[in-house]
mmCIF file of C-alpha atoms and ligand atoms in Angstrom:
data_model
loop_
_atom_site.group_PDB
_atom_site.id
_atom_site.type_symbol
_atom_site.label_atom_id
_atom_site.label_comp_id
_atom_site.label_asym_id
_atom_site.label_seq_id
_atom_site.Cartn_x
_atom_site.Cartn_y
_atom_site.Cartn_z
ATOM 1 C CA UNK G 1 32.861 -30.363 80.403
ATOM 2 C CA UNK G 2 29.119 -30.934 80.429
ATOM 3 C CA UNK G 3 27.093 -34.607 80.232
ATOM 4 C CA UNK G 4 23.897 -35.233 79.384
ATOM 5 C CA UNK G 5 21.727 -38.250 77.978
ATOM 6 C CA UNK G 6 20.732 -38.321 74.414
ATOM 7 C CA UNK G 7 19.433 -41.139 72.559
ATOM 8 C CA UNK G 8 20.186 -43.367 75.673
ATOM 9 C CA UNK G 9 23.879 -42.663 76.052
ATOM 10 C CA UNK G 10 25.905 -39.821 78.675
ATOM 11 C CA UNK G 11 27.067 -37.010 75.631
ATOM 12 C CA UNK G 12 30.133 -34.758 76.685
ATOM 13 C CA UNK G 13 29.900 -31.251 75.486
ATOM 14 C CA UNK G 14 30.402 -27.696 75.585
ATOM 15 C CA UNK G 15 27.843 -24.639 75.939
ATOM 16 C CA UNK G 16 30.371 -21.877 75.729
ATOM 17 C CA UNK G 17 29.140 -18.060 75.752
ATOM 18 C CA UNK G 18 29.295 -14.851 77.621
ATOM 19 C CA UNK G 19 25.517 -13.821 78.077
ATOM 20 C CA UNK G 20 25.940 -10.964 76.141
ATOM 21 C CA UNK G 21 26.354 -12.871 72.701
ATOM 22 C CA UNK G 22 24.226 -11.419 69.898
ATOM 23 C CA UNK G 23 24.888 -13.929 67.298
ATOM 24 C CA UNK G 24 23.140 -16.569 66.120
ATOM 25 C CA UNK G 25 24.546 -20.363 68.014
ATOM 26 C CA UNK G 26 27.202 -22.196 65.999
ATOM 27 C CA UNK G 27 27.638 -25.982 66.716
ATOM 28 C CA UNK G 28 30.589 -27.305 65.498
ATOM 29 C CA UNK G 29 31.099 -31.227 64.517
ATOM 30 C CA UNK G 30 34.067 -32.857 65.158
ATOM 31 C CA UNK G 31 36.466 -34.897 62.724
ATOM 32 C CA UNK G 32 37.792 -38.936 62.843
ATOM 33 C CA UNK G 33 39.132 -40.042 65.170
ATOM 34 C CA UNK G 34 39.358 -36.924 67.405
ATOM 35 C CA UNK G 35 37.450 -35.066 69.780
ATOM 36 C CA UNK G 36 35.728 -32.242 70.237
ATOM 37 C CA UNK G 37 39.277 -30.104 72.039
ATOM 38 C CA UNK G 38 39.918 -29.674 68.019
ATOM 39 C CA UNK G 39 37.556 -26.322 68.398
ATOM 40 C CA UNK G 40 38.990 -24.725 71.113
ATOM 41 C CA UNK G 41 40.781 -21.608 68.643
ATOM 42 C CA UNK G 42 37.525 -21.825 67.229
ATOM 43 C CA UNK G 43 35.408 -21.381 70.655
ATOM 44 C CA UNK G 44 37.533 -18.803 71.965
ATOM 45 C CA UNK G 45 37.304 -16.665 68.874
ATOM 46 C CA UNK G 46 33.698 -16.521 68.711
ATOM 47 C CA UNK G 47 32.171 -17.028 72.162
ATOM 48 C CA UNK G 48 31.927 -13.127 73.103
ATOM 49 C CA UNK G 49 29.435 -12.902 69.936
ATOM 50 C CA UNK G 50 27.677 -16.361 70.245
ATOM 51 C CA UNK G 51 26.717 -18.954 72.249
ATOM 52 C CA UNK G 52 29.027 -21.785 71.199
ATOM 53 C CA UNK G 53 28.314 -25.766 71.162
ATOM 54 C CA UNK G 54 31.220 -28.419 70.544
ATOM 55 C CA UNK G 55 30.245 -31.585 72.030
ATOM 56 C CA UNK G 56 31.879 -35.274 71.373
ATOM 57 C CA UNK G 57 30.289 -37.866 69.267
ATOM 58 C CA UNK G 58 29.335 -41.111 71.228
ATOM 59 C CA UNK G 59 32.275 -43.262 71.709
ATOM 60 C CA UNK G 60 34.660 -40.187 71.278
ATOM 61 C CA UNK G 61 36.448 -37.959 74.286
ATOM 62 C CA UNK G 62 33.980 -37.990 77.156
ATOM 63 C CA UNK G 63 31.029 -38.961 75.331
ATOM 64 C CA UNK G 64 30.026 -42.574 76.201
ATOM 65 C CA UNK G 65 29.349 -45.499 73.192
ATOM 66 C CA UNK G 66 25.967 -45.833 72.373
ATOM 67 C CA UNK G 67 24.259 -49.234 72.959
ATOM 68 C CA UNK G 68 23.247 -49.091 68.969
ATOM 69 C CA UNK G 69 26.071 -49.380 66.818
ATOM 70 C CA UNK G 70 27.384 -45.868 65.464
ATOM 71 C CA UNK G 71 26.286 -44.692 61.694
ATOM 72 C CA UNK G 72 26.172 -41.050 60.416
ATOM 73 C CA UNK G 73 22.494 -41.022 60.801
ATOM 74 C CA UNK G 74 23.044 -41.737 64.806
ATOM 75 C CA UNK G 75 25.170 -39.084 65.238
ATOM 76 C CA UNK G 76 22.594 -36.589 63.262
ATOM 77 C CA UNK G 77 19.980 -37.623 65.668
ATOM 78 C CA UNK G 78 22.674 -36.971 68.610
ATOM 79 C CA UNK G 79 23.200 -33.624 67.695
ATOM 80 C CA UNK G 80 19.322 -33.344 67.586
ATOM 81 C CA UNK G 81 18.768 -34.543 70.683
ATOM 82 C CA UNK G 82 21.762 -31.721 72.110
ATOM 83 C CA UNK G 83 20.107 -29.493 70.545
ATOM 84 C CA UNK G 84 16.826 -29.981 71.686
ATOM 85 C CA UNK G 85 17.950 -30.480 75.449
ATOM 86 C CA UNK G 86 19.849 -26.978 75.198
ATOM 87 C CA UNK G 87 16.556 -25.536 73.518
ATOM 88 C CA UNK G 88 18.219 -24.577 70.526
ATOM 89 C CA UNK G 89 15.924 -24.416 67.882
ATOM 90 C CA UNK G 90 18.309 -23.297 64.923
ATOM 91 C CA UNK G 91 22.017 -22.973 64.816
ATOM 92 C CA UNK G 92 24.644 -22.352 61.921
ATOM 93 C CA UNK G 93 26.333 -26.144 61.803
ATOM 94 C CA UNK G 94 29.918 -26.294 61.168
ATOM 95 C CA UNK G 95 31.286 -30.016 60.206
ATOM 96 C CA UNK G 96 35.126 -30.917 59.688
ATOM 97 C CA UNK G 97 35.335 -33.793 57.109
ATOM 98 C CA UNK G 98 33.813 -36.857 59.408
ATOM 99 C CA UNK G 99 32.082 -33.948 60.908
ATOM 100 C CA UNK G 100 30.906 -32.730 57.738
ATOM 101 C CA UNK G 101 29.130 -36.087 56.518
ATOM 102 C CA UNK G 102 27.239 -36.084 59.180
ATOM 103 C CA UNK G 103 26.513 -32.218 58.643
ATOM 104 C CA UNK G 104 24.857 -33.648 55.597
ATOM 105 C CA UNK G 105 22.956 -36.057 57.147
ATOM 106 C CA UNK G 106 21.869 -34.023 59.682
ATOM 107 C CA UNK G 107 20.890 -31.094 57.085
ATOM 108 C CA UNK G 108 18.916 -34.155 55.278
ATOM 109 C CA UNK G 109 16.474 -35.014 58.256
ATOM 110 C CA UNK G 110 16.629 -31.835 60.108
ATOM 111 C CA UNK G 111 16.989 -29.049 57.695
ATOM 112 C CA UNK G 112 14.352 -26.670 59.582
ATOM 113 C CA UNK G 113 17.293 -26.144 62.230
ATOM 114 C CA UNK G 114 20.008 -24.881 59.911
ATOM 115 C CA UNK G 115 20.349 -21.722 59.657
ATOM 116 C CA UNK G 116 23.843 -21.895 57.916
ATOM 117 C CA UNK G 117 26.332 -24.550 57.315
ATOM 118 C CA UNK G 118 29.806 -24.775 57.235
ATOM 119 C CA UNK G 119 31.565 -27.527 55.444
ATOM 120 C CA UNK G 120 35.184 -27.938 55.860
ATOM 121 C CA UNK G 121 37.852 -30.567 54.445
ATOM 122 C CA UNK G 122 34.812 -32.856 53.412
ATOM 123 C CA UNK G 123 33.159 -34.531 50.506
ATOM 124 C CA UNK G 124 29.389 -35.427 49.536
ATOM 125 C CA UNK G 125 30.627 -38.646 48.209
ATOM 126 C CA UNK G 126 30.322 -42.085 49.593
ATOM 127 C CA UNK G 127 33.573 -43.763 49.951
ATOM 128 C CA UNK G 128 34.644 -46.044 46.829
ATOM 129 C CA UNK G 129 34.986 -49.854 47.693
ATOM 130 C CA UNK G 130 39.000 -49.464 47.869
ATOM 131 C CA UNK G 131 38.034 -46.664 50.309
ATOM 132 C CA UNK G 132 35.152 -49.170 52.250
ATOM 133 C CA UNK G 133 37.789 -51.623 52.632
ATOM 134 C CA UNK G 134 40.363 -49.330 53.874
ATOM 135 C CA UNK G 135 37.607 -48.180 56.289
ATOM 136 C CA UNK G 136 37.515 -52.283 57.406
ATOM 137 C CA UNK G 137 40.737 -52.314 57.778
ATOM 138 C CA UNK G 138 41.188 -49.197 60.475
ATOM 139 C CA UNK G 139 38.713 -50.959 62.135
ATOM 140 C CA UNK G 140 40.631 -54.092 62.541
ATOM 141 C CA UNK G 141 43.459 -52.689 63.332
ATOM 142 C CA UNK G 142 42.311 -50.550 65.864
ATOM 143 C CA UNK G 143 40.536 -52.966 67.843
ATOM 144 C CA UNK G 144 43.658 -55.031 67.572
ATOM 145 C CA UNK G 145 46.343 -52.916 68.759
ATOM 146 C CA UNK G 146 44.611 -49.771 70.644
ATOM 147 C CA UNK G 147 44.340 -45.924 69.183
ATOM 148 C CA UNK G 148 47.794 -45.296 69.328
ATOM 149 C CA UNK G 149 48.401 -47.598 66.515
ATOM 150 C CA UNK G 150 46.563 -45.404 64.161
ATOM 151 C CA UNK G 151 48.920 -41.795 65.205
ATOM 152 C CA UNK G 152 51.923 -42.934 62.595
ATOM 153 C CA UNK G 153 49.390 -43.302 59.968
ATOM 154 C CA UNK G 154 47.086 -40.916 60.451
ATOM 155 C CA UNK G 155 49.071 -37.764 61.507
ATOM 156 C CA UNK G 156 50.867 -37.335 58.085
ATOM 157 C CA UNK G 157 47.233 -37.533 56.157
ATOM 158 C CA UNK G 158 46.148 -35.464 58.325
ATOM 159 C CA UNK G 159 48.167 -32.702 58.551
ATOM 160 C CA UNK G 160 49.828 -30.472 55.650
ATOM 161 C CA UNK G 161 53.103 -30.180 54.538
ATOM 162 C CA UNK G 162 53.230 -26.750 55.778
ATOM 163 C CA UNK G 163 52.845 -27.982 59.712
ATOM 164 C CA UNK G 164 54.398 -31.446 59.421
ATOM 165 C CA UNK G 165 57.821 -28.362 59.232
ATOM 166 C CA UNK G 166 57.274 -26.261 61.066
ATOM 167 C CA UNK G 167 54.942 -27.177 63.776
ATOM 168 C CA UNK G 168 55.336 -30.347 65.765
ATOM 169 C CA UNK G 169 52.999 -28.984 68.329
ATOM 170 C CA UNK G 170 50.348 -29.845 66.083
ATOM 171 C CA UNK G 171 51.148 -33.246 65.563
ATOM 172 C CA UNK G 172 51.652 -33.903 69.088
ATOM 173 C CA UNK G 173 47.896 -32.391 69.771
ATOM 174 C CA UNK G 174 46.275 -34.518 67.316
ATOM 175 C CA UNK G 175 48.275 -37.625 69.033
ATOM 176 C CA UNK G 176 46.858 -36.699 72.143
ATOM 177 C CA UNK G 177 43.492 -36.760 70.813
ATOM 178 C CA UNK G 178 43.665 -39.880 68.765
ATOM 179 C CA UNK G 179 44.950 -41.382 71.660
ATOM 180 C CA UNK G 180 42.267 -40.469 74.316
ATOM 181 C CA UNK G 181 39.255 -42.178 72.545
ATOM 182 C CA UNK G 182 38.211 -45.210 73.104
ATOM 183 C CA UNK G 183 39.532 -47.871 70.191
ATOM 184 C CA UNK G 184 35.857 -49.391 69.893
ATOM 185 C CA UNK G 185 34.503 -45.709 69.296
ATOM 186 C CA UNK G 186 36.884 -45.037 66.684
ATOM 187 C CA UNK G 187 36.416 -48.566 65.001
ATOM 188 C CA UNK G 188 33.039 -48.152 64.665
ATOM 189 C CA UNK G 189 32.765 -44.551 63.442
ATOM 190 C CA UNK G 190 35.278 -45.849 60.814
ATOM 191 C CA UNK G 191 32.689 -48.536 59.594
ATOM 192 C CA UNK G 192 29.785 -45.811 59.780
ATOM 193 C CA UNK G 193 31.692 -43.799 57.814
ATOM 194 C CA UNK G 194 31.744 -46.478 54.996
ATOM 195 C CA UNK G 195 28.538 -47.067 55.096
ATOM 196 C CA UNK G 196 27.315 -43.312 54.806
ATOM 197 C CA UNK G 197 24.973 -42.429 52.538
ATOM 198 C CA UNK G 198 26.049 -40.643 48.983
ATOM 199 C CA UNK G 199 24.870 -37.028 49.797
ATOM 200 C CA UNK G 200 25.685 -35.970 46.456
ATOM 201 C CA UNK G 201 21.951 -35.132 45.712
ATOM 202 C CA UNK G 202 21.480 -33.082 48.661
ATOM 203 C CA UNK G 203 23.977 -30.705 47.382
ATOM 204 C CA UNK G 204 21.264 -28.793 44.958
ATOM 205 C CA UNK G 205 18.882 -28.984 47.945
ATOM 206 C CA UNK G 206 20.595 -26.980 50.360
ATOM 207 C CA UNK G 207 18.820 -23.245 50.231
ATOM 208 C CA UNK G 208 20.535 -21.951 53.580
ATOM 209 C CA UNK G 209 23.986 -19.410 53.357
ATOM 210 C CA UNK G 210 26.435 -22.166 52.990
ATOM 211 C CA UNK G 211 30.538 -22.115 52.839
ATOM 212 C CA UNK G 212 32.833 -24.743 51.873
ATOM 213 C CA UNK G 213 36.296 -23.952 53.406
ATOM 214 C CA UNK G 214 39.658 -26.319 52.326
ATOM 215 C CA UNK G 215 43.115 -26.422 53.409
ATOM 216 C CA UNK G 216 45.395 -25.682 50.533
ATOM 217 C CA UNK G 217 47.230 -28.473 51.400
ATOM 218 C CA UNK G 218 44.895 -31.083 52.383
ATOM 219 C CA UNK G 219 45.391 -34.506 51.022
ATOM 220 C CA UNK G 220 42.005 -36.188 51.566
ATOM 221 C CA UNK G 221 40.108 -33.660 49.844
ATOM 222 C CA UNK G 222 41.855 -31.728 46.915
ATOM 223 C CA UNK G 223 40.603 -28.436 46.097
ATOM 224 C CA UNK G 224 39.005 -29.078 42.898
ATOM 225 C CA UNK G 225 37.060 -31.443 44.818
ATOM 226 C CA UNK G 226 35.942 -28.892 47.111
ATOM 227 C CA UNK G 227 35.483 -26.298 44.836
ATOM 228 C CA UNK G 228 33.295 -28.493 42.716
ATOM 229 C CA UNK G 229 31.236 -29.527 45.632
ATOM 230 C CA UNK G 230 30.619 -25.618 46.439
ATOM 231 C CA UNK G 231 29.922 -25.272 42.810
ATOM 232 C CA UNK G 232 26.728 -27.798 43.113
ATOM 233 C CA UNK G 233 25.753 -25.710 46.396
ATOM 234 C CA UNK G 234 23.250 -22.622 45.177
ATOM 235 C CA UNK G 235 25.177 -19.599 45.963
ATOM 236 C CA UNK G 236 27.748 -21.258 48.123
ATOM 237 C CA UNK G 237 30.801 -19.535 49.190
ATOM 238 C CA UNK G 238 34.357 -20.927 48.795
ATOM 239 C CA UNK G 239 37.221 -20.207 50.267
ATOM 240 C CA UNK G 240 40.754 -22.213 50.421
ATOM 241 C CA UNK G 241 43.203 -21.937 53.873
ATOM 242 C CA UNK G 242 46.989 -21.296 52.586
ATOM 243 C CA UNK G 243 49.427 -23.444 54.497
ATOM 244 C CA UNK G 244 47.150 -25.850 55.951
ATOM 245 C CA UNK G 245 46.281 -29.949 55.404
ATOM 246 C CA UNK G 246 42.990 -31.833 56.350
ATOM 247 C CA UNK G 247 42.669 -29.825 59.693
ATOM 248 C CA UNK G 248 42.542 -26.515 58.713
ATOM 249 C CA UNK G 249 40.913 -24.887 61.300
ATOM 250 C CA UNK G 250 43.825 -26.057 64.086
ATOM 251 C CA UNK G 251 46.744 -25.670 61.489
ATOM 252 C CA UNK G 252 45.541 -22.042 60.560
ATOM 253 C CA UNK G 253 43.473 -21.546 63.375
ATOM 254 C CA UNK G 254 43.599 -17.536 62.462
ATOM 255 C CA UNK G 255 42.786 -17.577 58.506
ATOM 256 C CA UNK G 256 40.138 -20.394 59.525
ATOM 257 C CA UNK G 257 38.166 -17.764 61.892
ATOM 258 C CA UNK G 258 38.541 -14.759 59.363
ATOM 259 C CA UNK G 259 36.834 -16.617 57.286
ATOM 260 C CA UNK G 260 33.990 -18.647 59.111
ATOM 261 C CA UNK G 261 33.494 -15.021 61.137
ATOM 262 C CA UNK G 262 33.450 -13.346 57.827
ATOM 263 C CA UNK G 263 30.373 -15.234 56.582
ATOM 264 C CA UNK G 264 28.574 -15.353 59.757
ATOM 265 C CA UNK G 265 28.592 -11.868 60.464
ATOM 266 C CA UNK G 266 26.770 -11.782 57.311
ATOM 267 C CA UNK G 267 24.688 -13.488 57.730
HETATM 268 C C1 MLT R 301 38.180 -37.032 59.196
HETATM 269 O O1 MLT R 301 39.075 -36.160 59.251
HETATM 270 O O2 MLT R 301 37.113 -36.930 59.775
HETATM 271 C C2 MLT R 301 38.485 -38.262 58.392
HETATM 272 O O3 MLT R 301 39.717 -38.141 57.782
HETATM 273 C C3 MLT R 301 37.397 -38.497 57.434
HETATM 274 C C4 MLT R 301 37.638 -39.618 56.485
HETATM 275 O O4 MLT R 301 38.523 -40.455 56.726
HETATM 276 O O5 MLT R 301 36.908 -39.691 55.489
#
């Protein structure tokens, strides 16, 4: 794992490729409250064709807290200031539902260095106020009691129906990773999160290739949701993962890259 300081805090990340990549760079954004080890199917698949990014947001994994409280528009200016440092001037963006908020926010004040985005198991929306104060209550609780009091709760929403059978190595991944960040990182990513912007408007404004991917399963964002949201994308492709939840792209890891390398190669 890499470091390097952005925005006044040491960022953990990845700058994966093989020198003899041809594609364009694809940075991928991780999803609450994990870390950026949810990409690693992803990284190996497409690191012979392009140079790869996955990095964690501050006061996730390695990456430390920032001395300004977390919001979305913090961690677009992060990913800015990675991108800069690597001299990056454009990459396709790929955000996973926390991941893909601030995909929209970074798309908002930084659309010159999009080329594509990717926007999986997420929603334009702001959160409702049941959804705000469910957000407050995370918070609490995880300041209260540590990371691991979040795994029993969160591992069920997260994951489909399909894994939660037949796969308990999944499960016992995304426990790892809840459990390795920092409980003041995750509490206040959950209170950026309710306090995100309503990207809803951007929607009709984004003129790059886009793709909205969704687990068939996924009970955070249903797939009429999703399909909507693609809907209010111009020419926006949509596709939907059979068999997995919320965290498609580690549940399916193989359907996931078909269809991300699909549009990319595309491109
Ligand atoms: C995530 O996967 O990033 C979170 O479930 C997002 C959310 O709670 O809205």
């Amino acid at each position: 794992m890499k470091r390097l300081r952005v925005n006044g805090f040491e960022l953990a990340y990845r700058d994966e490729h093989s020198g003899e990549e041809s594609g364009a760079p694809i940075v991928f954004l991780h999803a609450f409250p994990l870390n950026q080890s949810m990409w690693d199917d992803q990284v190996k698949a497409l690191r012979d064709r392009h140079r790869v990014i996955t990095f964690d947001w501050r006061g996730f994994g390695g990456s430390a807290l920032g001395s300004e409280s977390t919001t979305i528009d913090r961690f677009a200016d992060d990913l800015a200031g990675l991108l800069n440092q690597l001299g990056i001037e454009r990459a396709i963006v790929c955000g996973l539902s926390m991941g893909g908020y601030a995909a929209f926010a970074f798309y908002r004040k930084y659309a010159e260095k999009v080329s594509a985005i990717i926007l999986a198991d997420t929603r334009a929306k702001a959160d409702s106020d049941e959804g705000k104060k469910a957000r407050y209550d995370l918070a609490e609780l995880v300041r209260k009691s540590g990371p691991s009091a979040l795994v029993e709760m969160m591992i069920p929403r997260l994951l489909g129906a399909t894994t939660l059978h037949s796969n308990r190595q999944i499960a016992e991944r995304i426990r790892k990773m809840i459990e390795s960040n920092a409980a003041e990182g995750i509490a206040q990513a959950s209170l950026a999160m309710s306090a995100r912007r309503d990207s809803t408007d951007l929607l009709e404004r984004i003129d790059c290739p886009s793709l909205v991917v969704v687990g068939a399963e996924d009970k955070l964002i249903p797939q009429s949701e999703a399909k909507e949201m693609s809907g209010m994308i111009r020419n926006a492709e949509f596709e939907v993962i059979s068999g997995a939840g919320h965290l498609a792209n580690i549940e399916q890891s193989d359907a996931f890259n078909f269809v991300i390398t699909k549009f990319i190669t595309a491109l």
